[in-house]
Amino acid sequence: REATEMFCRLACNSHSITDADLRPFGIGCFPLAALVNHSCRPNAVQTYKANSIIFRAMELVEVGEEVSISYVDLASPYKPRSQELSSRYLFTCACRTCVAAAQGAQGAGEETKEATVGGEEAVAVALRLLKEARTAFQHKSLPASELLQLYREAASAAEAALHPLHVELMRAREEAIRVAVEEEEWETALEQCNASIPAYRQHYPPSSPVLGIQLLLLGKLLSHSHLPADARVPLAEGVDIVRRAYGSESEAVEEGERLLREAQWTLQGLGQLD
């Protein structure tokens, strides 16, 4: 029983440690940091350096205001987000976003996450294809080239049946980008990344490092495609967001700044720098 209790405490109070691209690779237990509560509208983010956890405010925090972070993916719709918080962390979120969503209030930011534009059959087909693609991606059950084709078919069906900002379409684009990069299908990776940005802007706060990392990826793909003028804007915005979240020493910031300098040098050499 004692071992079970210790495991449960660790599961509820640990933090997922992520790399520069926000991919988790381990967990850490920080007793004092575990006191920071969750909000679906957080005012801070956490990052890691060596064996330490660092919290940074992403907006003005008034004196006496509680510092909060997000325990879950903010892009998740209200119901699965609430279920994860309840099952994993054993509480019901009562932040303004969740209260508004529970009351069915319009403008709560939840409407587009699961919105559809097609008929029931078309929606069912689109969701089935997206699920098949995601399952194949997670289990690595198909060669990359076949998986990329499956993602193309799924995206085509989803674009006709789901709202452009639908979360499942956004997540499928994320995975398709990774497969396209693996296959060096740079045009496809750029197309999917560019198409994902509106959903990121809708489902994450403007200061979210998740948005910042995606903007840096878009800038990187544009740079790789020899489009320095187009790369400058997402690179500059992404660097600014990620620097505020993770500090100037972040690998993502350093790479973004390097690519931004290279884009500026290229445009200067072409006489196109304004």
Short mmCIF file of C-alpha atoms in Angstrom, two decimals:
data_model
loop_
_atom_site.label_atom_id
_atom_site.label_comp_id
_atom_site.label_asym_id
_atom_site.label_seq_id
_atom_site.Cartn_x
_atom_site.Cartn_y
_atom_site.Cartn_z
CA ARG A 1 0.00 0.00 0.00
CA GLU A 2 2.78 2.43 0.90
CA ALA A 3 4.47 1.85 -2.47
CA THR A 4 1.16 2.43 -4.27
CA GLU A 5 0.61 5.70 -2.41
CA MET A 6 4.13 6.88 -3.25
CA PHE A 7 3.61 6.03 -6.93
CA CYS A 8 0.31 7.95 -6.99
CA ARG A 9 1.91 10.97 -5.37
CA LEU A 10 4.70 10.90 -7.93
CA ALA A 11 2.23 10.59 -10.82
CA CYS A 12 0.17 13.56 -9.57
CA ASN A 13 3.06 15.85 -8.64
CA SER A 14 5.79 15.15 -11.19
CA HIS A 15 6.60 17.31 -14.22
CA SER A 16 7.27 16.07 -17.75
CA ILE A 17 10.74 17.20 -18.81
CA THR A 18 10.87 18.22 -22.46
CA ASP A 19 13.54 18.96 -25.03
CA ALA A 20 13.90 22.15 -27.09
CA ASP A 21 11.04 21.01 -29.37
CA LEU A 22 8.76 20.32 -26.37
CA ARG A 23 9.01 16.55 -26.78
CA PRO A 24 8.92 14.82 -23.35
CA PHE A 25 11.85 12.57 -22.51
CA GLY A 26 11.60 12.13 -18.76
CA ILE A 27 9.94 13.19 -15.53
CA GLY A 28 11.16 15.20 -12.57
CA CYS A 29 9.84 15.57 -9.05
CA PHE A 30 10.14 19.09 -7.63
CA PRO A 31 8.21 19.32 -4.32
CA LEU A 32 8.02 23.12 -4.18
CA ALA A 33 7.14 23.44 -7.88
CA ALA A 34 4.36 20.88 -7.40
CA LEU A 35 2.50 23.56 -5.41
CA VAL A 36 1.93 25.58 -8.59
CA ASN A 37 -1.66 25.02 -9.66
CA HIS A 38 -3.21 24.43 -13.06
CA SER A 39 -5.24 26.80 -15.20
CA CYS A 40 -6.49 26.46 -18.77
CA ARG A 41 -5.53 30.14 -19.04
CA PRO A 42 -2.09 29.99 -17.39
CA ASN A 43 0.06 33.03 -16.77
CA ALA A 44 3.37 31.15 -16.59
CA VAL A 45 5.31 28.28 -18.15
CA GLN A 46 7.96 25.97 -16.80
CA THR A 47 11.31 25.03 -18.30
CA TYR A 48 14.27 23.01 -17.13
CA LYS A 49 18.00 23.62 -16.75
CA ALA A 50 20.25 20.83 -15.48
CA ASN A 51 18.40 19.48 -12.43
CA SER A 52 16.35 22.63 -11.82
CA ILE A 53 12.88 23.76 -12.85
CA ILE A 54 12.32 27.41 -13.80
CA PHE A 55 9.00 29.26 -13.99
CA ARG A 56 8.62 32.33 -16.20
CA ALA A 57 5.65 34.68 -16.31
CA MET A 58 4.17 34.98 -19.81
CA GLU A 59 2.03 37.99 -18.94
CA LEU A 60 1.83 40.63 -16.22
CA VAL A 61 1.14 38.96 -12.87
CA GLU A 62 -0.39 41.33 -10.36
CA VAL A 63 0.71 41.40 -6.72
CA GLY A 64 -1.25 38.72 -4.90
CA GLU A 65 -2.31 36.98 -8.11
CA GLU A 66 -1.75 33.23 -8.21
CA VAL A 67 0.91 31.90 -10.58
CA SER A 68 -0.49 29.08 -12.72
CA ILE A 69 0.67 26.71 -15.43
CA SER A 70 -1.10 24.19 -17.62
CA TYR A 71 -0.96 20.51 -16.69
CA VAL A 72 -2.47 19.39 -20.01
CA ASP A 73 -2.44 20.28 -23.70
CA LEU A 74 -4.46 23.48 -23.99
CA ALA A 75 -5.58 22.53 -27.50
CA SER A 76 -7.59 19.60 -26.14
CA PRO A 77 -11.36 20.18 -26.18
CA TYR A 78 -13.12 20.84 -22.88
CA LYS A 79 -14.41 17.30 -22.20
CA PRO A 80 -11.20 15.29 -22.81
CA ARG A 81 -9.20 18.03 -21.07
CA SER A 82 -11.47 17.83 -18.03
CA GLN A 83 -11.37 14.03 -18.06
CA GLU A 84 -7.56 14.01 -18.08
CA LEU A 85 -7.38 16.47 -15.19
CA SER A 86 -9.92 14.45 -13.23
CA SER A 87 -8.40 11.01 -13.85
CA ARG A 88 -4.74 11.96 -13.59
CA TYR A 89 -4.73 14.85 -11.12
CA LEU A 90 -8.00 14.18 -9.28
CA PHE A 91 -9.62 17.61 -9.53
CA THR A 92 -12.17 19.45 -11.63
CA CYS A 93 -10.87 22.61 -13.23
CA ALA A 94 -12.89 25.71 -12.35
CA CYS A 95 -10.97 28.27 -14.39
CA ARG A 96 -12.95 30.81 -16.42
CA THR A 97 -12.42 28.87 -19.66
CA CYS A 98 -13.80 25.62 -18.24
CA VAL A 99 -16.70 27.27 -16.44
CA ALA A 100 -17.72 29.04 -19.64
CA ALA A 101 -17.35 25.84 -21.68
CA ALA A 102 -19.38 23.83 -19.14
CA GLN A 103 -22.16 26.39 -19.41
CA GLY A 104 -22.03 26.21 -23.20
CA ALA A 105 -21.11 29.87 -23.48
CA GLN A 106 -20.21 31.08 -26.94
CA GLY A 107 -16.81 32.69 -27.25
CA ALA A 108 -15.25 30.32 -24.72
CA GLY A 109 -12.69 29.37 -27.35
CA GLU A 110 -13.94 25.80 -27.60
CA GLU A 111 -16.32 26.04 -30.58
CA THR A 112 -13.84 25.33 -33.38
CA LYS A 113 -11.95 22.50 -31.68
CA GLU A 114 -14.50 19.89 -32.72
CA ALA A 115 -16.54 21.83 -35.29
CA THR A 116 -17.53 20.19 -38.57
CA VAL A 117 -18.65 21.52 -41.96
CA GLY A 118 -19.66 18.29 -43.71
CA GLY A 119 -22.41 15.72 -43.34
CA GLU A 120 -22.33 12.94 -40.76
CA GLU A 121 -20.97 10.33 -43.18
CA ALA A 122 -18.21 12.62 -44.48
CA VAL A 123 -17.23 13.54 -40.91
CA ALA A 124 -17.16 9.87 -39.87
CA VAL A 125 -14.93 8.98 -42.83
CA ALA A 126 -12.57 11.87 -42.14
CA LEU A 127 -12.22 11.01 -38.45
CA ARG A 128 -11.70 7.33 -39.28
CA LEU A 129 -8.90 8.13 -41.75
CA LEU A 130 -7.26 10.53 -39.29
CA LYS A 131 -7.41 7.85 -36.59
CA GLU A 132 -5.91 5.25 -38.93
CA ALA A 133 -3.08 7.59 -39.83
CA ARG A 134 -2.38 8.50 -36.20
CA THR A 135 -2.46 4.84 -35.15
CA ALA A 136 -0.04 3.89 -37.91
CA PHE A 137 2.21 6.78 -36.89
CA GLN A 138 2.21 5.82 -33.21
CA HIS A 139 2.84 2.12 -33.88
CA LYS A 140 5.19 2.66 -36.84
CA SER A 141 3.19 0.04 -38.72
CA LEU A 142 3.71 1.51 -42.20
CA PRO A 143 6.76 2.62 -44.19
CA ALA A 144 7.15 6.39 -44.04
CA SER A 145 6.24 6.84 -47.71
CA GLU A 146 2.97 4.90 -47.31
CA LEU A 147 2.18 6.70 -44.06
CA LEU A 148 2.66 10.06 -45.73
CA GLN A 149 0.24 9.04 -48.49
CA LEU A 150 -2.29 7.98 -45.83
CA TYR A 151 -1.93 11.38 -44.19
CA ARG A 152 -2.56 13.07 -47.55
CA GLU A 153 -5.77 11.08 -48.02
CA ALA A 154 -6.87 11.77 -44.45
CA ALA A 155 -6.13 15.49 -44.73
CA SER A 156 -8.03 15.72 -47.99
CA ALA A 157 -11.11 14.08 -46.43
CA ALA A 158 -10.77 16.16 -43.25
CA GLU A 159 -10.49 19.46 -45.10
CA ALA A 160 -13.85 18.74 -46.78
CA ALA A 161 -15.65 17.65 -43.60
CA LEU A 162 -14.03 19.31 -40.58
CA HIS A 163 -13.58 22.91 -39.57
CA PRO A 164 -10.09 24.15 -40.61
CA LEU A 165 -9.27 24.67 -36.92
CA HIS A 166 -10.46 21.21 -35.80
CA VAL A 167 -8.00 19.80 -33.25
CA GLU A 168 -7.77 16.35 -34.85
CA LEU A 169 -6.80 17.91 -38.17
CA MET A 170 -4.20 20.07 -36.43
CA ARG A 171 -2.67 17.05 -34.69
CA ALA A 172 -2.64 15.05 -37.90
CA ARG A 173 -0.77 17.90 -39.58
CA GLU A 174 1.81 17.84 -36.76
CA GLU A 175 2.51 14.16 -37.38
CA ALA A 176 2.45 14.54 -41.17
CA ILE A 177 5.14 17.23 -40.88
CA ARG A 178 7.40 14.87 -38.95
CA VAL A 179 6.91 12.09 -41.50
CA ALA A 180 7.46 14.50 -44.42
CA VAL A 181 10.70 15.77 -42.88
CA GLU A 182 11.85 12.18 -42.38
CA GLU A 183 11.15 11.49 -46.05
CA GLU A 184 12.71 14.84 -47.07
CA GLU A 185 9.39 15.82 -48.64
CA TRP A 186 10.06 19.46 -47.88
CA GLU A 187 7.22 20.89 -49.95
CA THR A 188 4.68 18.72 -48.12
CA ALA A 189 6.20 19.56 -44.74
CA LEU A 190 6.02 23.28 -45.50
CA GLU A 191 2.45 23.02 -46.79
CA GLN A 192 1.24 21.17 -43.68
CA CYS A 193 3.14 23.42 -41.27
CA ASN A 194 1.82 26.59 -42.88
CA ALA A 195 -1.73 25.17 -42.75
CA SER A 196 -1.35 24.34 -39.05
CA ILE A 197 -0.50 27.87 -37.87
CA PRO A 198 -4.09 29.27 -37.76
CA ALA A 199 -5.14 26.40 -35.48
CA TYR A 200 -2.14 26.99 -33.21
CA ARG A 201 -3.02 30.67 -32.97
CA GLN A 202 -6.61 29.81 -32.11
CA HIS A 203 -5.99 27.08 -29.53
CA TYR A 204 -2.91 28.39 -27.71
CA PRO A 205 -2.29 31.76 -25.99
CA PRO A 206 -0.23 34.29 -28.01
CA SER A 207 2.65 33.84 -25.58
CA SER A 208 2.56 30.02 -25.59
CA PRO A 209 5.93 28.37 -26.31
CA VAL A 210 3.99 25.70 -28.24
CA LEU A 211 2.99 28.37 -30.74
CA GLY A 212 6.52 29.78 -30.71
CA ILE A 213 8.10 26.42 -31.53
CA GLN A 214 5.68 25.88 -34.42
CA LEU A 215 6.46 29.34 -35.81
CA LEU A 216 10.18 28.55 -35.61
CA LEU A 217 9.54 25.31 -37.48
CA LEU A 218 7.68 27.20 -40.19
CA GLY A 219 10.53 29.68 -40.48
CA LYS A 220 13.04 26.84 -40.66
CA LEU A 221 11.11 25.12 -43.46
CA LEU A 222 10.79 28.40 -45.37
CA SER A 223 14.53 28.97 -44.99
CA HIS A 224 15.23 25.47 -46.23
CA SER A 225 13.00 26.22 -49.24
CA HIS A 226 15.09 29.32 -50.02
CA LEU A 227 12.32 31.76 -49.12
CA PRO A 228 14.19 34.11 -46.75
CA ALA A 229 11.72 36.99 -47.12
CA ASP A 230 8.84 34.73 -46.02
CA ALA A 231 10.92 33.14 -43.26
CA ARG A 232 11.74 36.37 -41.45
CA VAL A 233 8.30 37.01 -39.93
CA PRO A 234 7.65 33.58 -38.31
CA LEU A 235 11.29 33.34 -37.22
CA ALA A 236 11.21 36.74 -35.52
CA GLU A 237 7.88 36.06 -33.81
CA GLY A 238 8.89 32.54 -32.80
CA VAL A 239 12.22 33.70 -31.36
CA ASP A 240 10.47 36.41 -29.33
CA ILE A 241 7.92 33.99 -27.85
CA VAL A 242 10.39 31.22 -27.06
CA ARG A 243 12.97 33.62 -25.61
CA ARG A 244 10.40 34.92 -23.13
CA ALA A 245 9.40 31.37 -22.24
CA TYR A 246 12.77 29.62 -22.11
CA GLY A 247 15.42 32.33 -22.01
CA SER A 248 18.07 33.45 -24.47
CA GLU A 249 20.21 30.34 -23.90
CA SER A 250 17.55 28.00 -25.25
CA GLU A 251 18.72 25.86 -28.18
CA ALA A 252 15.54 26.73 -30.06
CA VAL A 253 16.20 30.45 -29.61
CA GLU A 254 19.82 30.15 -30.72
CA GLU A 255 18.86 28.23 -33.85
CA GLY A 256 16.03 30.65 -34.64
CA GLU A 257 18.34 33.65 -34.26
CA ARG A 258 20.93 32.02 -36.53
CA LEU A 259 18.34 31.34 -39.23
CA LEU A 260 16.99 34.88 -38.89
CA ARG A 261 20.49 36.34 -39.34
CA GLU A 262 21.06 34.14 -42.38
CA ALA A 263 17.76 35.27 -43.91
CA GLN A 264 18.65 38.90 -43.32
CA TRP A 265 22.12 38.46 -44.81
CA THR A 266 20.64 36.75 -47.86
CA LEU A 267 18.11 39.53 -48.41
CA GLN A 268 20.78 42.17 -47.84
CA GLY A 269 22.97 40.51 -50.45
CA LEU A 270 20.03 40.54 -52.88
CA GLY A 271 19.27 44.15 -52.08
CA GLN A 272 15.83 43.19 -50.76
CA LEU A 273 16.25 44.08 -47.09
CA ASP A 274 13.87 46.85 -46.11
#
